[in-house]
JSON list of C-alpha atoms in Angstrom, two decimals:
[
{"chain": "A", "resi": 1, "resn": "UNK", "atom": "CA", "xyz": [-0.02, -0.10, 0.05]},
{"chain": "A", "resi": 2, "resn": "UNK", "atom": "CA", "xyz": [2.77, 2.29, 0.99]},
{"chain": "A", "resi": 3, "resn": "UNK", "atom": "CA", "xyz": [4.42, 1.76, -2.35]},
{"chain": "A", "resi": 4, "resn": "UNK", "atom": "CA", "xyz": [1.19, 2.36, -4.35]},
{"chain": "A", "resi": 5, "resn": "UNK", "atom": "CA", "xyz": [0.68, 5.70, -2.52]},
{"chain": "A", "resi": 6, "resn": "UNK", "atom": "CA", "xyz": [4.52, 6.72, -3.36]},
{"chain": "A", "resi": 7, "resn": "UNK", "atom": "CA", "xyz": [3.89, 5.73, -7.04]},
{"chain": "A", "resi": 8, "resn": "UNK", "atom": "CA", "xyz": [0.71, 7.73, -7.33]},
{"chain": "A", "resi": 9, "resn": "UNK", "atom": "CA", "xyz": [2.44, 10.80, -5.75]},
{"chain": "A", "resi": 10, "resn": "UNK", "atom": "CA", "xyz": [5.03, 10.44, -8.35]},
{"chain": "A", "resi": 11, "resn": "UNK", "atom": "CA", "xyz": [2.75, 10.01, -11.23]},
{"chain": "A", "resi": 12, "resn": "UNK", "atom": "CA", "xyz": [0.82, 13.17, -10.30]},
{"chain": "A", "resi": 13, "resn": "UNK", "atom": "CA", "xyz": [4.09, 15.15, -10.04]},
{"chain": "A", "resi": 14, "resn": "UNK", "atom": "CA", "xyz": [4.92, 13.65, -13.62]},
{"chain": "A", "resi": 15, "resn": "UNK", "atom": "CA", "xyz": [1.50, 14.68, -15.17]},
{"chain": "A", "resi": 16, "resn": "UNK", "atom": "CA", "xyz": [1.57, 18.01, -13.74]},
{"chain": "A", "resi": 17, "resn": "UNK", "atom": "CA", "xyz": [5.00, 18.82, -14.94]},
{"chain": "A", "resi": 18, "resn": "UNK", "atom": "CA", "xyz": [4.24, 17.76, -18.62]},
{"chain": "A", "resi": 19, "resn": "UNK", "atom": "CA", "xyz": [0.65, 18.92, -18.89]},
{"chain": "A", "resi": 20, "resn": "UNK", "atom": "CA", "xyz": [-0.38, 22.23, -20.61]},
{"chain": "A", "resi": 21, "resn": "UNK", "atom": "CA", "xyz": [-1.15, 25.17, -18.31]},
{"chain": "A", "resi": 22, "resn": "UNK", "atom": "CA", "xyz": [-1.34, 28.74, -19.36]},
{"chain": "A", "resi": 23, "resn": "UNK", "atom": "CA", "xyz": [0.19, 31.49, -21.57]},
{"chain": "A", "resi": 24, "resn": "UNK", "atom": "CA", "xyz": [0.20, 35.27, -21.77]},
{"chain": "A", "resi": 25, "resn": "UNK", "atom": "CA", "xyz": [-1.06, 35.46, -25.32]},
{"chain": "A", "resi": 26, "resn": "UNK", "atom": "CA", "xyz": [-2.64, 38.99, -25.95]},
{"chain": "A", "resi": 27, "resn": "UNK", "atom": "CA", "xyz": [-1.54, 42.44, -25.59]},
{"chain": "A", "resi": 28, "resn": "UNK", "atom": "CA", "xyz": [-3.58, 45.49, -24.67]},
{"chain": "A", "resi": 29, "resn": "UNK", "atom": "CA", "xyz": [-2.17, 49.02, -25.24]},
{"chain": "A", "resi": 30, "resn": "UNK", "atom": "CA", "xyz": [-3.89, 51.92, -23.87]},
{"chain": "A", "resi": 31, "resn": "UNK", "atom": "CA", "xyz": [-7.65, 50.85, -24.39]},
{"chain": "A", "resi": 32, "resn": "UNK", "atom": "CA", "xyz": [-7.02, 48.54, -27.61]},
{"chain": "A", "resi": 33, "resn": "UNK", "atom": "CA", "xyz": [-6.75, 44.95, -27.18]},
{"chain": "A", "resi": 34, "resn": "UNK", "atom": "CA", "xyz": [-4.94, 43.14, -30.02]},
{"chain": "A", "resi": 35, "resn": "UNK", "atom": "CA", "xyz": [-5.20, 39.87, -31.75]},
{"chain": "A", "resi": 36, "resn": "UNK", "atom": "CA", "xyz": [-3.56, 36.76, -30.13]},
{"chain": "A", "resi": 37, "resn": "UNK", "atom": "CA", "xyz": [0.24, 37.06, -30.76]},
{"chain": "A", "resi": 38, "resn": "UNK", "atom": "CA", "xyz": [-0.19, 40.12, -32.74]},
{"chain": "A", "resi": 39, "resn": "UNK", "atom": "CA", "xyz": [2.60, 42.00, -30.87]},
{"chain": "A", "resi": 40, "resn": "UNK", "atom": "CA", "xyz": [3.73, 38.99, -28.37]},
{"chain": "A", "resi": 41, "resn": "UNK", "atom": "CA", "xyz": [6.33, 36.56, -29.60]},
{"chain": "A", "resi": 42, "resn": "UNK", "atom": "CA", "xyz": [4.87, 33.45, -30.24]},
{"chain": "A", "resi": 43, "resn": "UNK", "atom": "CA", "xyz": [6.18, 30.38, -28.37]},
{"chain": "A", "resi": 44, "resn": "UNK", "atom": "CA", "xyz": [6.47, 26.87, -29.68]},
{"chain": "A", "resi": 45, "resn": "UNK", "atom": "CA", "xyz": [5.75, 24.84, -26.51]},
{"chain": "A", "resi": 46, "resn": "UNK", "atom": "CA", "xyz": [2.05, 25.75, -26.32]},
{"chain": "A", "resi": 47, "resn": "UNK", "atom": "CA", "xyz": [1.26, 26.84, -22.87]},
{"chain": "A", "resi": 48, "resn": "UNK", "atom": "CA", "xyz": [3.91, 24.80, -20.80]},
{"chain": "A", "resi": 49, "resn": "UNK", "atom": "CA", "xyz": [6.46, 26.18, -18.56]},
{"chain": "A", "resi": 50, "resn": "UNK", "atom": "CA", "xyz": [10.33, 26.64, -18.46]},
{"chain": "A", "resi": 51, "resn": "UNK", "atom": "CA", "xyz": [11.84, 25.07, -15.62]},
{"chain": "A", "resi": 52, "resn": "UNK", "atom": "CA", "xyz": [15.88, 25.54, -16.58]},
{"chain": "A", "resi": 53, "resn": "UNK", "atom": "CA", "xyz": [17.42, 28.18, -14.59]},
{"chain": "A", "resi": 54, "resn": "UNK", "atom": "CA", "xyz": [20.14, 28.37, -16.90]},
{"chain": "A", "resi": 55, "resn": "UNK", "atom": "CA", "xyz": [18.05, 28.14, -20.29]},
{"chain": "A", "resi": 56, "resn": "UNK", "atom": "CA", "xyz": [18.06, 31.11, -22.71]},
{"chain": "A", "resi": 57, "resn": "UNK", "atom": "CA", "xyz": [14.26, 30.05, -22.84]},
{"chain": "A", "resi": 58, "resn": "UNK", "atom": "CA", "xyz": [13.80, 31.91, -19.58]},
{"chain": "A", "resi": 59, "resn": "UNK", "atom": "CA", "xyz": [13.91, 35.21, -21.65]},
{"chain": "A", "resi": 60, "resn": "UNK", "atom": "CA", "xyz": [10.85, 34.96, -23.85]},
{"chain": "A", "resi": 61, "resn": "UNK", "atom": "CA", "xyz": [9.92, 31.37, -23.83]},
{"chain": "A", "resi": 62, "resn": "UNK", "atom": "CA", "xyz": [10.69, 28.29, -25.89]},
{"chain": "A", "resi": 63, "resn": "UNK", "atom": "CA", "xyz": [11.12, 29.10, -29.68]},
{"chain": "A", "resi": 64, "resn": "UNK", "atom": "CA", "xyz": [9.92, 32.59, -29.22]},
{"chain": "A", "resi": 65, "resn": "UNK", "atom": "CA", "xyz": [11.72, 34.91, -31.69]},
{"chain": "A", "resi": 66, "resn": "UNK", "atom": "CA", "xyz": [10.75, 38.21, -33.18]},
{"chain": "A", "resi": 67, "resn": "UNK", "atom": "CA", "xyz": [11.01, 37.41, -36.89]},
{"chain": "A", "resi": 68, "resn": "UNK", "atom": "CA", "xyz": [7.50, 37.42, -37.35]},
{"chain": "A", "resi": 69, "resn": "UNK", "atom": "CA", "xyz": [6.25, 39.40, -34.43]},
{"chain": "A", "resi": 70, "resn": "UNK", "atom": "CA", "xyz": [5.34, 43.18, -35.03]},
{"chain": "A", "resi": 71, "resn": "UNK", "atom": "CA", "xyz": [6.62, 45.99, -32.56]},
{"chain": "A", "resi": 72, "resn": "UNK", "atom": "CA", "xyz": [3.87, 48.47, -31.17]},
{"chain": "A", "resi": 73, "resn": "UNK", "atom": "CA", "xyz": [4.75, 51.95, -30.46]},
{"chain": "A", "resi": 74, "resn": "UNK", "atom": "CA", "xyz": [3.81, 53.26, -26.91]},
{"chain": "A", "resi": 75, "resn": "UNK", "atom": "CA", "xyz": [4.15, 56.24, -25.05]},
{"chain": "A", "resi": 76, "resn": "UNK", "atom": "CA", "xyz": [5.99, 56.45, -21.83]},
{"chain": "A", "resi": 77, "resn": "UNK", "atom": "CA", "xyz": [3.25, 56.38, -19.04]},
{"chain": "A", "resi": 78, "resn": "UNK", "atom": "CA", "xyz": [0.82, 54.72, -21.21]},
{"chain": "A", "resi": 79, "resn": "UNK", "atom": "CA", "xyz": [-1.03, 51.67, -19.85]},
{"chain": "A", "resi": 80, "resn": "UNK", "atom": "CA", "xyz": [-0.69, 48.16, -21.13]},
{"chain": "A", "resi": 81, "resn": "UNK", "atom": "CA", "xyz": [-1.83, 44.62, -20.09]},
{"chain": "A", "resi": 82, "resn": "UNK", "atom": "CA", "xyz": [-1.28, 41.00, -20.83]},
{"chain": "A", "resi": 83, "resn": "UNK", "atom": "CA", "xyz": [-4.04, 38.50, -21.07]},
{"chain": "A", "resi": 84, "resn": "UNK", "atom": "CA", "xyz": [-3.72, 34.73, -20.68]},
{"chain": "A", "resi": 85, "resn": "UNK", "atom": "CA", "xyz": [-5.62, 31.92, -22.55]},
{"chain": "A", "resi": 86, "resn": "UNK", "atom": "CA", "xyz": [-6.92, 30.94, -19.03]},
{"chain": "A", "resi": 87, "resn": "UNK", "atom": "CA", "xyz": [-6.45, 32.51, -15.65]},
{"chain": "A", "resi": 88, "resn": "UNK", "atom": "CA", "xyz": [-3.47, 31.83, -13.74]},
{"chain": "A", "resi": 89, "resn": "UNK", "atom": "CA", "xyz": [-4.15, 28.87, -11.22]},
{"chain": "A", "resi": 90, "resn": "UNK", "atom": "CA", "xyz": [-0.68, 28.11, -9.88]},
{"chain": "A", "resi": 91, "resn": "UNK", "atom": "CA", "xyz": [0.33, 30.14, -6.75]},
{"chain": "A", "resi": 92, "resn": "UNK", "atom": "CA", "xyz": [3.25, 32.36, -7.25]},
{"chain": "A", "resi": 93, "resn": "UNK", "atom": "CA", "xyz": [4.11, 35.79, -8.10]},
{"chain": "A", "resi": 94, "resn": "UNK", "atom": "CA", "xyz": [3.94, 37.78, -11.39]},
{"chain": "A", "resi": 95, "resn": "UNK", "atom": "CA", "xyz": [6.53, 40.00, -12.30]},
{"chain": "A", "resi": 96, "resn": "UNK", "atom": "CA", "xyz": [7.03, 42.35, -15.52]},
{"chain": "A", "resi": 97, "resn": "UNK", "atom": "CA", "xyz": [10.43, 43.04, -17.02]},
{"chain": "A", "resi": 98, "resn": "UNK", "atom": "CA", "xyz": [11.88, 45.34, -19.80]},
{"chain": "A", "resi": 99, "resn": "UNK", "atom": "CA", "xyz": [15.12, 44.97, -21.87]},
{"chain": "A", "resi": 100, "resn": "UNK", "atom": "CA", "xyz": [16.33, 47.78, -24.25]},
{"chain": "A", "resi": 101, "resn": "UNK", "atom": "CA", "xyz": [17.22, 46.39, -27.73]},
{"chain": "A", "resi": 102, "resn": "UNK", "atom": "CA", "xyz": [20.35, 47.63, -29.29]},
{"chain": "A", "resi": 103, "resn": "UNK", "atom": "CA", "xyz": [18.38, 48.44, -32.41]},
{"chain": "A", "resi": 104, "resn": "UNK", "atom": "CA", "xyz": [15.11, 46.66, -33.59]},
{"chain": "A", "resi": 105, "resn": "UNK", "atom": "CA", "xyz": [13.29, 44.75, -31.09]},
{"chain": "A", "resi": 106, "resn": "UNK", "atom": "CA", "xyz": [12.45, 42.20, -33.73]},
{"chain": "A", "resi": 107, "resn": "UNK", "atom": "CA", "xyz": [16.14, 41.52, -33.88]},
{"chain": "A", "resi": 108, "resn": "UNK", "atom": "CA", "xyz": [16.90, 41.17, -30.28]},
{"chain": "A", "resi": 109, "resn": "UNK", "atom": "CA", "xyz": [17.55, 38.03, -28.47]},
{"chain": "A", "resi": 110, "resn": "UNK", "atom": "CA", "xyz": [17.21, 39.28, -24.84]},
{"chain": "A", "resi": 111, "resn": "UNK", "atom": "CA", "xyz": [20.84, 38.63, -24.11]},
{"chain": "A", "resi": 112, "resn": "UNK", "atom": "CA", "xyz": [21.24, 42.10, -22.75]},
{"chain": "A", "resi": 113, "resn": "UNK", "atom": "CA", "xyz": [20.68, 43.59, -19.43]},
{"chain": "A", "resi": 114, "resn": "UNK", "atom": "CA", "xyz": [16.94, 43.48, -17.91]},
{"chain": "A", "resi": 115, "resn": "UNK", "atom": "CA", "xyz": [15.16, 45.49, -15.17]},
{"chain": "A", "resi": 116, "resn": "UNK", "atom": "CA", "xyz": [12.01, 44.89, -13.36]},
{"chain": "A", "resi": 117, "resn": "UNK", "atom": "CA", "xyz": [9.15, 47.35, -13.46]},
{"chain": "A", "resi": 118, "resn": "UNK", "atom": "CA", "xyz": [6.45, 45.44, -11.40]},
{"chain": "A", "resi": 119, "resn": "UNK", "atom": "CA", "xyz": [5.82, 42.65, -9.09]},
{"chain": "A", "resi": 120, "resn": "UNK", "atom": "CA", "xyz": [2.42, 41.21, -8.08]},
{"chain": "A", "resi": 121, "resn": "UNK", "atom": "CA", "xyz": [3.05, 39.09, -4.91]},
{"chain": "A", "resi": 122, "resn": "UNK", "atom": "CA", "xyz": [1.08, 37.76, -2.07]},
{"chain": "A", "resi": 123, "resn": "UNK", "atom": "CA", "xyz": [-1.08, 39.32, 0.39]},
{"chain": "A", "resi": 124, "resn": "UNK", "atom": "CA", "xyz": [-0.91, 38.10, 3.89]},
{"chain": "A", "resi": 125, "resn": "UNK", "atom": "CA", "xyz": [-3.74, 38.29, 6.22]},
{"chain": "A", "resi": 126, "resn": "UNK", "atom": "CA", "xyz": [-4.28, 36.20, 9.36]},
{"chain": "A", "resi": 127, "resn": "UNK", "atom": "CA", "xyz": [-1.92, 33.77, 8.98]},
{"chain": "A", "resi": 128, "resn": "UNK", "atom": "CA", "xyz": [-2.94, 32.76, 5.13]},
{"chain": "A", "resi": 129, "resn": "UNK", "atom": "CA", "xyz": [-1.54, 34.17, 1.88]},
{"chain": "A", "resi": 130, "resn": "UNK", "atom": "CA", "xyz": [-3.60, 35.35, -0.89]},
{"chain": "A", "resi": 131, "resn": "UNK", "atom": "CA", "xyz": [-2.02, 35.33, -4.58]},
{"chain": "A", "resi": 132, "resn": "UNK", "atom": "CA", "xyz": [-3.29, 37.43, -7.40]},
{"chain": "A", "resi": 133, "resn": "UNK", "atom": "CA", "xyz": [-4.64, 34.68, -9.63]},
{"chain": "A", "resi": 134, "resn": "UNK", "atom": "CA", "xyz": [-6.22, 36.39, -12.79]},
{"chain": "A", "resi": 135, "resn": "UNK", "atom": "CA", "xyz": [-6.47, 36.37, -16.42]},
{"chain": "A", "resi": 136, "resn": "UNK", "atom": "CA", "xyz": [-5.33, 40.01, -17.12]},
{"chain": "A", "resi": 137, "resn": "UNK", "atom": "CA", "xyz": [-2.39, 41.94, -15.63]},
{"chain": "A", "resi": 138, "resn": "UNK", "atom": "CA", "xyz": [-2.03, 45.58, -16.05]},
{"chain": "A", "resi": 139, "resn": "UNK", "atom": "CA", "xyz": [0.65, 48.25, -15.55]},
{"chain": "A", "resi": 140, "resn": "UNK", "atom": "CA", "xyz": [2.19, 51.15, -17.11]},
{"chain": "A", "resi": 141, "resn": "UNK", "atom": "CA", "xyz": [5.33, 51.95, -19.28]},
{"chain": "A", "resi": 142, "resn": "UNK", "atom": "CA", "xyz": [7.59, 53.77, -16.94]},
{"chain": "A", "resi": 143, "resn": "UNK", "atom": "CA", "xyz": [7.86, 57.50, -17.63]},
{"chain": "A", "resi": 144, "resn": "UNK", "atom": "CA", "xyz": [11.41, 57.74, -16.99]},
{"chain": "A", "resi": 145, "resn": "UNK", "atom": "CA", "xyz": [13.13, 55.21, -19.18]},
{"chain": "A", "resi": 146, "resn": "UNK", "atom": "CA", "xyz": [14.97, 56.15, -22.24]},
{"chain": "A", "resi": 147, "resn": "UNK", "atom": "CA", "xyz": [13.32, 56.12, -25.79]},
{"chain": "A", "resi": 148, "resn": "UNK", "atom": "CA", "xyz": [13.87, 53.16, -27.98]},
{"chain": "A", "resi": 149, "resn": "UNK", "atom": "CA", "xyz": [12.75, 49.60, -28.77]},
{"chain": "A", "resi": 150, "resn": "UNK", "atom": "CA", "xyz": [12.28, 47.16, -25.92]},
{"chain": "A", "resi": 151, "resn": "UNK", "atom": "CA", "xyz": [11.35, 43.62, -25.14]},
{"chain": "A", "resi": 152, "resn": "UNK", "atom": "CA", "xyz": [8.47, 43.74, -22.40]},
{"chain": "A", "resi": 153, "resn": "UNK", "atom": "CA", "xyz": [8.46, 40.58, -20.65]},
{"chain": "A", "resi": 154, "resn": "UNK", "atom": "CA", "xyz": [5.95, 39.05, -18.18]},
{"chain": "A", "resi": 155, "resn": "UNK", "atom": "CA", "xyz": [6.50, 35.98, -16.10]},
{"chain": "A", "resi": 156, "resn": "UNK", "atom": "CA", "xyz": [4.49, 33.85, -13.75]},
{"chain": "A", "resi": 157, "resn": "UNK", "atom": "CA", "xyz": [6.64, 32.03, -11.33]},
{"chain": "A", "resi": 158, "resn": "UNK", "atom": "CA", "xyz": [4.52, 28.98, -10.18]},
{"chain": "A", "resi": 159, "resn": "UNK", "atom": "CA", "xyz": [5.87, 27.69, -6.66]},
{"chain": "A", "resi": 160, "resn": "UNK", "atom": "CA", "xyz": [2.89, 25.28, -6.12]},
{"chain": "A", "resi": 161, "resn": "UNK", "atom": "CA", "xyz": [5.36, 22.22, -6.00]},
{"chain": "A", "resi": 162, "resn": "UNK", "atom": "CA", "xyz": [7.81, 23.17, -3.20]},
{"chain": "A", "resi": 163, "resn": "UNK", "atom": "CA", "xyz": [11.32, 22.82, -3.90]},
{"chain": "A", "resi": 164, "resn": "UNK", "atom": "CA", "xyz": [13.43, 20.46, -3.95]},
{"chain": "A", "resi": 165, "resn": "UNK", "atom": "CA", "xyz": [10.75, 17.47, -4.42]},
{"chain": "A", "resi": 166, "resn": "UNK", "atom": "CA", "xyz": [9.23, 19.78, -7.03]},
{"chain": "A", "resi": 167, "resn": "UNK", "atom": "CA", "xyz": [10.56, 22.19, -9.48]},
{"chain": "A", "resi": 168, "resn": "UNK", "atom": "CA", "xyz": [9.12, 25.72, -9.82]},
{"chain": "A", "resi": 169, "resn": "UNK", "atom": "CA", "xyz": [7.68, 26.46, -13.22]},
{"chain": "A", "resi": 170, "resn": "UNK", "atom": "CA", "xyz": [8.26, 29.81, -15.29]},
{"chain": "A", "resi": 171, "resn": "UNK", "atom": "CA", "xyz": [5.47, 30.90, -17.67]},
{"chain": "A", "resi": 172, "resn": "UNK", "atom": "CA", "xyz": [6.80, 33.49, -19.77]},
{"chain": "A", "resi": 173, "resn": "UNK", "atom": "CA", "xyz": [5.88, 35.71, -22.77]},
{"chain": "A", "resi": 174, "resn": "UNK", "atom": "CA", "xyz": [7.53, 39.07, -24.67]},
{"chain": "A", "resi": 175, "resn": "UNK", "atom": "CA", "xyz": [6.08, 41.87, -26.31]},
{"chain": "A", "resi": 176, "resn": "UNK", "atom": "CA", "xyz": [7.77, 44.09, -28.61]},
{"chain": "A", "resi": 177, "resn": "UNK", "atom": "CA", "xyz": [7.28, 47.79, -27.86]},
{"chain": "A", "resi": 178, "resn": "UNK", "atom": "CA", "xyz": [8.74, 51.06, -29.17]},
{"chain": "A", "resi": 179, "resn": "UNK", "atom": "CA", "xyz": [8.92, 53.60, -26.41]},
{"chain": "A", "resi": 180, "resn": "UNK", "atom": "CA", "xyz": [8.35, 57.32, -26.95]},
{"chain": "A", "resi": 181, "resn": "UNK", "atom": "CA", "xyz": [8.15, 60.42, -24.90]},
{"chain": "A", "resi": 182, "resn": "UNK", "atom": "CA", "xyz": [10.36, 58.85, -22.02]},
{"chain": "A", "resi": 183, "resn": "UNK", "atom": "CA", "xyz": [12.60, 61.02, -19.90]},
{"chain": "A", "resi": 184, "resn": "UNK", "atom": "CA", "xyz": [15.67, 58.92, -19.87]},
{"chain": "A", "resi": 185, "resn": "UNK", "atom": "CA", "xyz": [16.23, 59.66, -15.94]},
{"chain": "A", "resi": 186, "resn": "UNK", "atom": "CA", "xyz": [15.76, 56.05, -14.71]},
{"chain": "A", "resi": 187, "resn": "UNK", "atom": "CA", "xyz": [18.45, 54.21, -12.90]},
{"chain": "A", "resi": 188, "resn": "UNK", "atom": "CA", "xyz": [17.15, 50.61, -12.57]},
{"chain": "A", "resi": 189, "resn": "UNK", "atom": "CA", "xyz": [18.92, 47.67, -11.05]},
{"chain": "A", "resi": 190, "resn": "UNK", "atom": "CA", "xyz": [19.81, 45.49, -13.90]},
{"chain": "A", "resi": 191, "resn": "UNK", "atom": "CA", "xyz": [20.05, 41.65, -14.22]},
{"chain": "A", "resi": 192, "resn": "UNK", "atom": "CA", "xyz": [20.88, 39.04, -17.00]},
{"chain": "A", "resi": 193, "resn": "UNK", "atom": "CA", "xyz": [18.26, 36.22, -17.86]},
{"chain": "A", "resi": 194, "resn": "UNK", "atom": "CA", "xyz": [19.26, 33.61, -17.31]},
{"chain": "A", "resi": 195, "resn": "UNK", "atom": "CA", "xyz": [21.10, 34.65, -14.12]},
{"chain": "A", "resi": 196, "resn": "UNK", "atom": "CA", "xyz": [18.48, 36.69, -12.34]},
{"chain": "A", "resi": 197, "resn": "UNK", "atom": "CA", "xyz": [16.97, 33.37, -10.45]},
{"chain": "A", "resi": 198, "resn": "UNK", "atom": "CA", "xyz": [19.07, 31.13, -8.54]},
{"chain": "A", "resi": 199, "resn": "UNK", "atom": "CA", "xyz": [18.14, 27.91, -6.62]},
{"chain": "A", "resi": 200, "resn": "UNK", "atom": "CA", "xyz": [19.16, 29.65, -3.30]},
{"chain": "A", "resi": 201, "resn": "UNK", "atom": "CA", "xyz": [16.53, 32.42, -3.84]},
{"chain": "A", "resi": 202, "resn": "UNK", "atom": "CA", "xyz": [14.11, 32.23, -0.84]},
{"chain": "A", "resi": 203, "resn": "UNK", "atom": "CA", "xyz": [11.24, 33.20, -3.35]},
{"chain": "A", "resi": 204, "resn": "UNK", "atom": "CA", "xyz": [12.20, 30.08, -5.43]},
{"chain": "A", "resi": 205, "resn": "UNK", "atom": "CA", "xyz": [12.73, 27.56, -2.73]},
{"chain": "A", "resi": 206, "resn": "UNK", "atom": "CA", "xyz": [9.57, 28.80, -0.57]},
{"chain": "A", "resi": 207, "resn": "UNK", "atom": "CA", "xyz": [7.11, 26.34, 0.71]},
{"chain": "A", "resi": 208, "resn": "UNK", "atom": "CA", "xyz": [3.71, 28.04, 0.37]},
{"chain": "A", "resi": 209, "resn": "UNK", "atom": "CA", "xyz": [2.20, 25.14, 2.62]},
{"chain": "A", "resi": 210, "resn": "UNK", "atom": "CA", "xyz": [4.32, 25.39, 5.75]},
{"chain": "A", "resi": 211, "resn": "UNK", "atom": "CA", "xyz": [5.04, 28.36, 7.93]},
{"chain": "A", "resi": 212, "resn": "UNK", "atom": "CA", "xyz": [4.38, 30.71, 4.94]},
{"chain": "A", "resi": 213, "resn": "UNK", "atom": "CA", "xyz": [4.24, 33.91, 6.51]},
{"chain": "A", "resi": 214, "resn": "UNK", "atom": "CA", "xyz": [6.46, 36.31, 4.19]},
{"chain": "A", "resi": 215, "resn": "UNK", "atom": "CA", "xyz": [7.63, 36.42, 0.69]},
{"chain": "A", "resi": 216, "resn": "UNK", "atom": "CA", "xyz": [10.28, 38.05, -1.41]},
{"chain": "A", "resi": 217, "resn": "UNK", "atom": "CA", "xyz": [9.91, 37.80, -5.16]},
{"chain": "A", "resi": 218, "resn": "UNK", "atom": "CA", "xyz": [12.94, 36.63, -7.11]},
{"chain": "A", "resi": 219, "resn": "UNK", "atom": "CA", "xyz": [14.99, 39.06, -9.15]},
{"chain": "A", "resi": 220, "resn": "UNK", "atom": "CA", "xyz": [15.92, 42.51, -8.81]},
{"chain": "A", "resi": 221, "resn": "UNK", "atom": "CA", "xyz": [13.96, 45.21, -7.10]},
{"chain": "A", "resi": 222, "resn": "UNK", "atom": "CA", "xyz": [11.42, 47.06, -9.58]},
{"chain": "A", "resi": 223, "resn": "UNK", "atom": "CA", "xyz": [12.14, 50.42, -10.99]},
{"chain": "A", "resi": 224, "resn": "UNK", "atom": "CA", "xyz": [10.56, 53.52, -9.55]},
{"chain": "A", "resi": 225, "resn": "UNK", "atom": "CA", "xyz": [10.66, 56.70, -11.39]}
]
């Protein structure tokens, strides 16, 4: 009986790790919601996660190049949203990053520096945590960044399978944006991807089912203008 229970647990973990989940697939700029993958790089692994902390796929997802992706012009300070095919249902933080392309965003592989502009983390109340499990996440292009073309990256870090028995999962998409009207006064904390997330990060190794009273989102601190 004990072996059967152990086998069932292993099978459940295996099924969870290979099954499809969700993907950020639609961009809204201002009040206009665009077609699926119109300004978002389309990945080739459907809506499955990336789990390798050393993989370049952590930048924009598996097979997600800019070759056939349009770039949208946006004003600094303008609002945007990412919408998924289904609402996020794995506990964990949502983070939004940007990386300035050397020239055209469509030709950029994301190998340069990234900075974070927003974290959506848990709210703690009465000994329990509440995560922002939504289908749409919204924020604004920072007013203080430089003009130019960027990768605008959103990430769901799913930590529902506690490390080290389970491996945290990254659900990622990148939009291509051309920013105008920025002041260029920003001084963000930069990081490389891969490299921004480590197995030693408390936000990566957190066990949400045991003594979970505080949480630090992995990666650099978000930019403030």
